[in-house]
mmCIF file with all atom_site columns, C-alpha atoms in Angstrom:
data_model
loop_
_atom_site.group_PDB
_atom_site.id
_atom_site.type_symbol
_atom_site.label_atom_id
_atom_site.label_alt_id
_atom_site.label_comp_id
_atom_site.label_asym_id
_atom_site.label_entity_id
_atom_site.label_seq_id
_atom_site.pdbx_PDB_ins_code
_atom_site.Cartn_x
_atom_site.Cartn_y
_atom_site.Cartn_z
_atom_site.occupancy
_atom_site.B_iso_or_equiv
_atom_site.pdbx_formal_charge
_atom_site.auth_seq_id
_atom_site.auth_comp_id
_atom_site.auth_asym_id
_atom_site.auth_atom_id
_atom_site.pdbx_PDB_model_num
ATOM 1   C CA . MET A 1 1   ? 2.302   -4.108  16.875  1.00 80.00 ? 1   MET A CA 1
ATOM 2   C CA . LEU A 1 2   ? 4.035   -6.949  15.105  1.00 92.00 ? 2   LEU A CA 1
ATOM 3   C CA . THR A 1 3   ? 4.865   -10.113 17.015  1.00 95.00 ? 3   THR A CA 1
ATOM 4   C CA . PRO A 1 4   ? 7.842   -12.462 16.704  1.00 96.00 ? 4   PRO A CA 1
ATOM 5   C CA . HIS A 1 5   ? 5.512   -14.799 14.738  1.00 96.00 ? 5   HIS A CA 1
ATOM 6   C CA . ASP A 1 6   ? 4.794   -11.973 12.262  1.00 97.00 ? 6   ASP A CA 1
ATOM 7   C CA . ILE A 1 7   ? 8.498   -11.237 11.879  1.00 96.00 ? 7   ILE A CA 1
ATOM 8   C CA . ASP A 1 8   ? 9.228   -14.933 11.297  1.00 97.00 ? 8   ASP A CA 1
ATOM 9   C CA . ALA A 1 9   ? 6.556   -15.041 8.575   1.00 97.00 ? 9   ALA A CA 1
ATOM 10  C CA . LEU A 1 10  ? 8.015   -11.963 6.873   1.00 97.00 ? 10  LEU A CA 1
ATOM 11  C CA . SER A 1 11  ? 11.550  -13.392 7.104   1.00 96.00 ? 11  SER A CA 1
ATOM 12  C CA . ALA A 1 12  ? 10.425  -16.699 5.606   1.00 96.00 ? 12  ALA A CA 1
ATOM 13  C CA . GLY A 1 13  ? 8.767   -14.854 2.733   1.00 96.00 ? 13  GLY A CA 1
ATOM 14  C CA . ALA A 1 14  ? 11.873  -12.742 2.133   1.00 95.00 ? 14  ALA A CA 1
ATOM 15  C CA . ALA A 1 15  ? 13.992  -15.891 1.993   1.00 95.00 ? 15  ALA A CA 1
ATOM 16  C CA . THR A 1 16  ? 11.759  -17.355 -0.724  1.00 96.00 ? 16  THR A CA 1
ATOM 17  C CA . SER A 1 17  ? 10.658  -14.787 -3.338  1.00 97.00 ? 17  SER A CA 1
ATOM 18  C CA . PRO A 1 18  ? 9.091   -11.344 -3.762  1.00 97.00 ? 18  PRO A CA 1
ATOM 19  C CA . ASP A 1 19  ? 5.656   -12.959 -4.215  1.00 96.00 ? 19  ASP A CA 1
ATOM 20  C CA . ALA A 1 20  ? 6.076   -14.985 -1.012  1.00 97.00 ? 20  ALA A CA 1
ATOM 21  C CA . LEU A 1 21  ? 7.098   -11.853 0.871   1.00 98.00 ? 21  LEU A CA 1
ATOM 22  C CA . PHE A 1 22  ? 4.122   -9.888  -0.472  1.00 98.00 ? 22  PHE A CA 1
ATOM 23  C CA . ALA A 1 23  ? 1.820   -12.774 0.556   1.00 97.00 ? 23  ALA A CA 1
ATOM 24  C CA . ALA A 1 24  ? 3.354   -12.738 4.055   1.00 98.00 ? 24  ALA A CA 1
ATOM 25  C CA . ILE A 1 25  ? 2.855   -8.956  4.253   1.00 98.00 ? 25  ILE A CA 1
ATOM 26  C CA . HIS A 1 26  ? -0.792  -9.466  3.303   1.00 98.00 ? 26  HIS A CA 1
ATOM 27  C CA . GLN A 1 27  ? -1.297  -12.143 5.978   1.00 98.00 ? 27  GLN A CA 1
ATOM 28  C CA . VAL A 1 28  ? 0.328   -9.987  8.674   1.00 98.00 ? 28  VAL A CA 1
ATOM 29  C CA . ALA A 1 29  ? -1.730  -6.947  7.588   1.00 98.00 ? 29  ALA A CA 1
ATOM 30  C CA . LYS A 1 30  ? -4.887  -9.033  7.678   1.00 97.00 ? 30  LYS A CA 1
ATOM 31  C CA . ARG A 1 31  ? -4.063  -10.414 11.136  1.00 96.00 ? 31  ARG A CA 1
ATOM 32  C CA . ARG A 1 32  ? -2.778  -7.217  12.776  1.00 96.00 ? 32  ARG A CA 1
ATOM 33  C CA . LEU A 1 33  ? -4.652  -4.476  10.875  1.00 96.00 ? 33  LEU A CA 1
ATOM 34  C CA . ASP A 1 34  ? -7.793  -6.272  9.732   1.00 95.00 ? 34  ASP A CA 1
ATOM 35  C CA . ALA A 1 35  ? -6.803  -5.333  6.171   1.00 96.00 ? 35  ALA A CA 1
ATOM 36  C CA . GLY A 1 36  ? -9.479  -5.925  3.571   1.00 94.00 ? 36  GLY A CA 1
ATOM 37  C CA . LEU A 1 37  ? -7.135  -5.303  0.637   1.00 94.00 ? 37  LEU A CA 1
ATOM 38  C CA . VAL A 1 38  ? -3.362  -5.089  0.292   1.00 97.00 ? 38  VAL A CA 1
ATOM 39  C CA . THR A 1 39  ? -1.622  -3.988  -2.886  1.00 96.00 ? 39  THR A CA 1
ATOM 40  C CA . ALA A 1 40  ? 1.953   -3.115  -3.786  1.00 98.00 ? 40  ALA A CA 1
ATOM 41  C CA . MET A 1 41  ? 2.885   -0.877  -6.681  1.00 97.00 ? 41  MET A CA 1
ATOM 42  C CA . ARG A 1 42  ? 6.127   -0.156  -8.546  1.00 97.00 ? 42  ARG A CA 1
ATOM 43  C CA . HIS A 1 43  ? 6.639   3.517   -9.425  1.00 96.00 ? 43  HIS A CA 1
ATOM 44  C CA . ASP A 1 44  ? 8.016   4.504   -12.835 1.00 93.00 ? 44  ASP A CA 1
ATOM 45  C CA . GLU A 1 45  ? 9.011   8.114   -12.277 1.00 92.00 ? 45  GLU A CA 1
ATOM 46  C CA . ALA A 1 46  ? 9.806   8.852   -15.937 1.00 91.00 ? 46  ALA A CA 1
ATOM 47  C CA . ALA A 1 47  ? 6.395   7.628   -17.139 1.00 92.00 ? 47  ALA A CA 1
ATOM 48  C CA . ALA A 1 48  ? 4.574   8.994   -14.050 1.00 88.00 ? 48  ALA A CA 1
ATOM 49  C CA . THR A 1 49  ? 2.868   5.633   -13.564 1.00 91.00 ? 49  THR A CA 1
ATOM 50  C CA . VAL A 1 50  ? 2.502   2.959   -10.930 1.00 94.00 ? 50  VAL A CA 1
ATOM 51  C CA . GLU A 1 51  ? 2.141   -0.732  -11.785 1.00 96.00 ? 51  GLU A CA 1
ATOM 52  C CA . ARG A 1 52  ? 0.569   -3.279  -9.463  1.00 96.00 ? 52  ARG A CA 1
ATOM 53  C CA . LEU A 1 53  ? 3.060   -5.958  -8.374  1.00 97.00 ? 53  LEU A CA 1
ATOM 54  C CA . TYR A 1 54  ? 0.813   -7.623  -5.792  1.00 97.00 ? 54  TYR A CA 1
ATOM 55  C CA . SER A 1 55  ? -2.889  -7.674  -4.991  1.00 96.00 ? 55  SER A CA 1
ATOM 56  C CA . SER A 1 56  ? -4.757  -9.603  -2.342  1.00 96.00 ? 56  SER A CA 1
ATOM 57  C CA . ASP A 1 57  ? -7.867  -9.218  -4.554  1.00 93.00 ? 57  ASP A CA 1
ATOM 58  C CA . PRO A 1 58  ? -6.705  -9.853  -8.124  1.00 94.00 ? 58  PRO A CA 1
ATOM 59  C CA . GLY A 1 59  ? -10.310 -9.939  -9.367  1.00 91.00 ? 59  GLY A CA 1
ATOM 60  C CA . ALA A 1 60  ? -10.885 -6.286  -8.479  1.00 88.00 ? 60  ALA A CA 1
ATOM 61  C CA . TYR A 1 61  ? -7.253  -5.162  -8.688  1.00 90.00 ? 61  TYR A CA 1
ATOM 62  C CA . PRO A 1 62  ? -5.215  -7.438  -10.994 1.00 94.00 ? 62  PRO A CA 1
ATOM 63  C CA . VAL A 1 63  ? -1.442  -7.682  -10.889 1.00 96.00 ? 63  VAL A CA 1
ATOM 64  C CA . GLY A 1 64  ? 0.030   -5.750  -13.809 1.00 94.00 ? 64  GLY A CA 1
ATOM 65  C CA . GLY A 1 65  ? -2.601  -3.012  -13.694 1.00 89.00 ? 65  GLY A CA 1
ATOM 66  C CA . ARG A 1 66  ? -1.176  0.457   -14.319 1.00 87.00 ? 66  ARG A CA 1
ATOM 67  C CA . LYS A 1 67  ? -2.312  3.900   -13.265 1.00 82.00 ? 67  LYS A CA 1
ATOM 68  C CA . LEU A 1 68  ? -1.144  7.303   -14.430 1.00 75.00 ? 68  LEU A CA 1
ATOM 69  C CA . LYS A 1 69  ? -0.042  9.312   -11.373 1.00 72.00 ? 69  LYS A CA 1
ATOM 70  C CA . ARG A 1 70  ? 0.801   12.785  -12.604 1.00 72.00 ? 70  ARG A CA 1
ATOM 71  C CA . ASP A 1 71  ? 0.229   16.143  -10.887 1.00 78.00 ? 71  ASP A CA 1
ATOM 72  C CA . SER A 1 72  ? -2.239  15.069  -8.220  1.00 84.00 ? 72  SER A CA 1
ATOM 73  C CA . ASP A 1 73  ? -2.337  15.714  -4.479  1.00 89.00 ? 73  ASP A CA 1
ATOM 74  C CA . TRP A 1 74  ? -1.829  11.962  -3.975  1.00 90.00 ? 74  TRP A CA 1
ATOM 75  C CA . SER A 1 75  ? 1.225   11.729  -6.251  1.00 91.00 ? 75  SER A CA 1
ATOM 76  C CA . ARG A 1 76  ? 2.871   14.828  -4.745  1.00 93.00 ? 76  ARG A CA 1
ATOM 77  C CA . HIS A 1 77  ? 2.263   13.624  -1.188  1.00 95.00 ? 77  HIS A CA 1
ATOM 78  C CA . VAL A 1 78  ? 3.304   9.971   -1.624  1.00 96.00 ? 78  VAL A CA 1
ATOM 79  C CA . LEU A 1 79  ? 5.558   9.700   -4.683  1.00 95.00 ? 79  LEU A CA 1
ATOM 80  C CA . VAL A 1 80  ? 7.320   13.080  -4.616  1.00 95.00 ? 80  VAL A CA 1
ATOM 81  C CA . GLU A 1 81  ? 7.391   14.081  -0.935  1.00 97.00 ? 81  GLU A CA 1
ATOM 82  C CA . HIS A 1 82  ? 7.677   10.454  0.282   1.00 97.00 ? 82  HIS A CA 1
ATOM 83  C CA . ARG A 1 83  ? 5.055   10.924  2.986   1.00 98.00 ? 83  ARG A CA 1
ATOM 84  C CA . VAL A 1 84  ? 2.601   8.321   4.256   1.00 98.00 ? 84  VAL A CA 1
ATOM 85  C CA . LEU A 1 85  ? -0.970  9.182   3.284   1.00 96.00 ? 85  LEU A CA 1
ATOM 86  C CA . VAL A 1 86  ? -3.896  8.111   5.442   1.00 96.00 ? 86  VAL A CA 1
ATOM 87  C CA . SER A 1 87  ? -7.247  8.448   3.686   1.00 92.00 ? 87  SER A CA 1
ATOM 88  C CA . GLY A 1 88  ? -9.947  7.791   6.264   1.00 89.00 ? 88  GLY A CA 1
ATOM 89  C CA . GLY A 1 89  ? -13.554 7.617   5.144   1.00 87.00 ? 89  GLY A CA 1
ATOM 90  C CA . ASP A 1 90  ? -15.341 7.760   1.823   1.00 85.00 ? 90  ASP A CA 1
ATOM 91  C CA . ASP A 1 91  ? -14.848 11.523  1.367   1.00 86.00 ? 91  ASP A CA 1
ATOM 92  C CA . ALA A 1 92  ? -11.066 11.154  1.707   1.00 84.00 ? 92  ALA A CA 1
ATOM 93  C CA . LEU A 1 93  ? -11.093 8.195   -0.692  1.00 85.00 ? 93  LEU A CA 1
ATOM 94  C CA . ARG A 1 94  ? -13.109 10.238  -3.190  1.00 84.00 ? 94  ARG A CA 1
ATOM 95  C CA . GLN A 1 95  ? -10.566 13.078  -2.907  1.00 84.00 ? 95  GLN A CA 1
ATOM 96  C CA . HIS A 1 96  ? -7.526  10.853  -3.569  1.00 83.00 ? 96  HIS A CA 1
ATOM 97  C CA . TYR A 1 97  ? -8.685  7.958   -5.774  1.00 79.00 ? 97  TYR A CA 1
ATOM 98  C CA . THR A 1 98  ? -10.352 7.997   -9.182  1.00 74.00 ? 98  THR A CA 1
ATOM 99  C CA . ASP A 1 99  ? -11.455 4.388   -8.552  1.00 71.00 ? 99  ASP A CA 1
ATOM 100 C CA . GLN A 1 100 ? -13.173 5.223   -5.257  1.00 69.00 ? 100 GLN A CA 1
ATOM 101 C CA . ALA A 1 101 ? -16.431 3.597   -6.403  1.00 72.00 ? 101 ALA A CA 1
ATOM 102 C CA . THR A 1 102 ? -14.626 0.273   -6.946  1.00 76.00 ? 102 THR A CA 1
ATOM 103 C CA . VAL A 1 103 ? -12.849 0.573   -3.590  1.00 77.00 ? 103 VAL A CA 1
ATOM 104 C CA . CYS A 1 104 ? -16.084 1.251   -1.708  1.00 78.00 ? 104 CYS A CA 1
ATOM 105 C CA . GLY A 1 105 ? -17.835 -1.427  -3.784  1.00 77.00 ? 105 GLY A CA 1
ATOM 106 C CA . ILE A 1 106 ? -15.646 -4.105  -2.193  1.00 84.00 ? 106 ILE A CA 1
ATOM 107 C CA . GLY A 1 107 ? -16.359 -2.764  1.292   1.00 86.00 ? 107 GLY A CA 1
ATOM 108 C CA . ILE A 1 108 ? -13.255 -0.622  1.770   1.00 87.00 ? 108 ILE A CA 1
ATOM 109 C CA . HIS A 1 109 ? -13.542 2.773   3.474   1.00 89.00 ? 109 HIS A CA 1
ATOM 110 C CA . SER A 1 110 ? -9.957  3.783   4.285   1.00 93.00 ? 110 SER A CA 1
ATOM 111 C CA . CYS A 1 111 ? -6.405  3.399   3.048   1.00 94.00 ? 111 CYS A CA 1
ATOM 112 C CA . VAL A 1 112 ? -2.837  3.883   4.191   1.00 97.00 ? 112 VAL A CA 1
ATOM 113 C CA . ASN A 1 113 ? -0.353  4.455   1.345   1.00 97.00 ? 113 ASN A CA 1
ATOM 114 C CA . VAL A 1 114 ? 3.266   3.896   2.383   1.00 98.00 ? 114 VAL A CA 1
ATOM 115 C CA . PRO A 1 115 ? 5.947   5.163   -0.019  1.00 98.00 ? 115 PRO A CA 1
ATOM 116 C CA . LEU A 1 116 ? 8.756   2.657   -0.625  1.00 98.00 ? 116 LEU A CA 1
ATOM 117 C CA . VAL A 1 117 ? 11.856  4.814   -0.738  1.00 98.00 ? 117 VAL A CA 1
ATOM 118 C CA . SER A 1 118 ? 15.474  3.842   -1.405  1.00 97.00 ? 118 SER A CA 1
ATOM 119 C CA . GLY A 1 119 ? 18.360  6.096   -2.344  1.00 96.00 ? 119 GLY A CA 1
ATOM 120 C CA . GLY A 1 120 ? 16.118  9.155   -2.211  1.00 96.00 ? 120 GLY A CA 1
ATOM 121 C CA . LYS A 1 121 ? 13.722  7.767   -4.849  1.00 96.00 ? 121 LYS A CA 1
ATOM 122 C CA . CYS A 1 122 ? 10.217  6.426   -4.419  1.00 97.00 ? 122 CYS A CA 1
ATOM 123 C CA . LEU A 1 123 ? 10.320  2.954   -5.964  1.00 98.00 ? 123 LEU A CA 1
ATOM 124 C CA . GLY A 1 124 ? 6.688   2.168   -5.195  1.00 97.00 ? 124 GLY A CA 1
ATOM 125 C CA . THR A 1 125 ? 3.976   2.029   -2.577  1.00 98.00 ? 125 THR A CA 1
ATOM 126 C CA . LEU A 1 126 ? 2.448   -0.432  -0.158  1.00 98.00 ? 126 LEU A CA 1
ATOM 127 C CA . ASN A 1 127 ? -1.295  0.158   0.159   1.00 97.00 ? 127 ASN A CA 1
ATOM 128 C CA . VAL A 1 128 ? -3.200  -1.262  3.102   1.00 98.00 ? 128 VAL A CA 1
ATOM 129 C CA . LEU A 1 129 ? -6.965  -0.785  2.898   1.00 94.00 ? 129 LEU A CA 1
ATOM 130 C CA . ASN A 1 130 ? -9.619  -1.395  5.510   1.00 94.00 ? 130 ASN A CA 1
ATOM 131 C CA . ALA A 1 131 ? -13.377 -1.486  5.962   1.00 93.00 ? 131 ALA A CA 1
ATOM 132 C CA . ARG A 1 132 ? -13.078 0.899   8.924   1.00 93.00 ? 132 ARG A CA 1
ATOM 133 C CA . ALA A 1 133 ? -12.910 4.627   8.226   1.00 92.00 ? 133 ALA A CA 1
ATOM 134 C CA . SER A 1 134 ? -10.091 5.439   10.665  1.00 93.00 ? 134 SER A CA 1
ATOM 135 C CA . TRP A 1 135 ? -6.627  4.271   11.677  1.00 96.00 ? 135 TRP A CA 1
ATOM 136 C CA . SER A 1 136 ? -4.831  4.548   15.012  1.00 96.00 ? 136 SER A CA 1
ATOM 137 C CA . GLU A 1 137 ? -1.255  5.828   15.186  1.00 96.00 ? 137 GLU A CA 1
ATOM 138 C CA . ASP A 1 138 ? -0.097  2.311   16.112  1.00 96.00 ? 138 ASP A CA 1
ATOM 139 C CA . GLU A 1 139 ? -1.858  0.855   13.057  1.00 97.00 ? 139 GLU A CA 1
ATOM 140 C CA . VAL A 1 140 ? -0.242  3.417   10.760  1.00 97.00 ? 140 VAL A CA 1
ATOM 141 C CA . ALA A 1 141 ? 3.129   2.616   12.370  1.00 97.00 ? 141 ALA A CA 1
ATOM 142 C CA . ALA A 1 142 ? 2.570   -1.116  11.710  1.00 97.00 ? 142 ALA A CA 1
ATOM 143 C CA . ALA A 1 143 ? 1.690   -0.357  8.065   1.00 98.00 ? 143 ALA A CA 1
ATOM 144 C CA . ARG A 1 144 ? 4.933   1.623   7.800   1.00 98.00 ? 144 ARG A CA 1
ATOM 145 C CA . VAL A 1 145 ? 6.922   -1.347  9.135   1.00 97.00 ? 145 VAL A CA 1
ATOM 146 C CA . LEU A 1 146 ? 5.210   -3.575  6.569   1.00 98.00 ? 146 LEU A CA 1
ATOM 147 C CA . GLY A 1 147 ? 6.280   -0.992  3.993   1.00 98.00 ? 147 GLY A CA 1
ATOM 148 C CA . LEU A 1 148 ? 9.900   -1.740  4.859   1.00 97.00 ? 148 LEU A CA 1
ATOM 149 C CA . ALA A 1 149 ? 9.259   -5.392  4.110   1.00 97.00 ? 149 ALA A CA 1
ATOM 150 C CA . ALA A 1 150 ? 7.545   -4.412  0.845   1.00 98.00 ? 150 ALA A CA 1
ATOM 151 C CA . LEU A 1 151 ? 10.601  -2.340  -0.089  1.00 98.00 ? 151 LEU A CA 1
ATOM 152 C CA . VAL A 1 152 ? 12.707  -5.481  0.297   1.00 97.00 ? 152 VAL A CA 1
ATOM 153 C CA . ALA A 1 153 ? 10.329  -7.319  -2.067  1.00 97.00 ? 153 ALA A CA 1
ATOM 154 C CA . VAL A 1 154 ? 10.540  -4.530  -4.653  1.00 97.00 ? 154 VAL A CA 1
ATOM 155 C CA . LEU A 1 155 ? 14.342  -4.580  -4.474  1.00 96.00 ? 155 LEU A CA 1
ATOM 156 C CA . MET A 1 156 ? 14.573  -8.396  -4.796  1.00 93.00 ? 156 MET A CA 1
#
């Protein structure tokens, strides 16, 4: 789980800027969850899109990138029903992501998508990706806590 040092890092980021908070989330996810990629997306419900606000690998996943998220299992699960989605292994990634080849190409084999919800609306997602194909319950719980910090960054 998260340590007082992790919480201090998140607090310091929140006191500075959204970018500093996202960077702190990435560092904590890397340290505690061995994250290979961390991204944060803003959801535009009317346009049915998500736009990347943060990426720990801007070469593969640049900030500002947009994706259409309409009528898919992923969008219903995460954006509409506001449920965390754990995609463990290449088959699960293939089922949920059209860019699965790019994801696997950078050595990623699993993902936890955390919906960032405020006032009953999904404002975005925090996405923590890993080279391992599975996640423990404690790791998913830690990703969810980091999602709360990401929600703060989106609201800033």
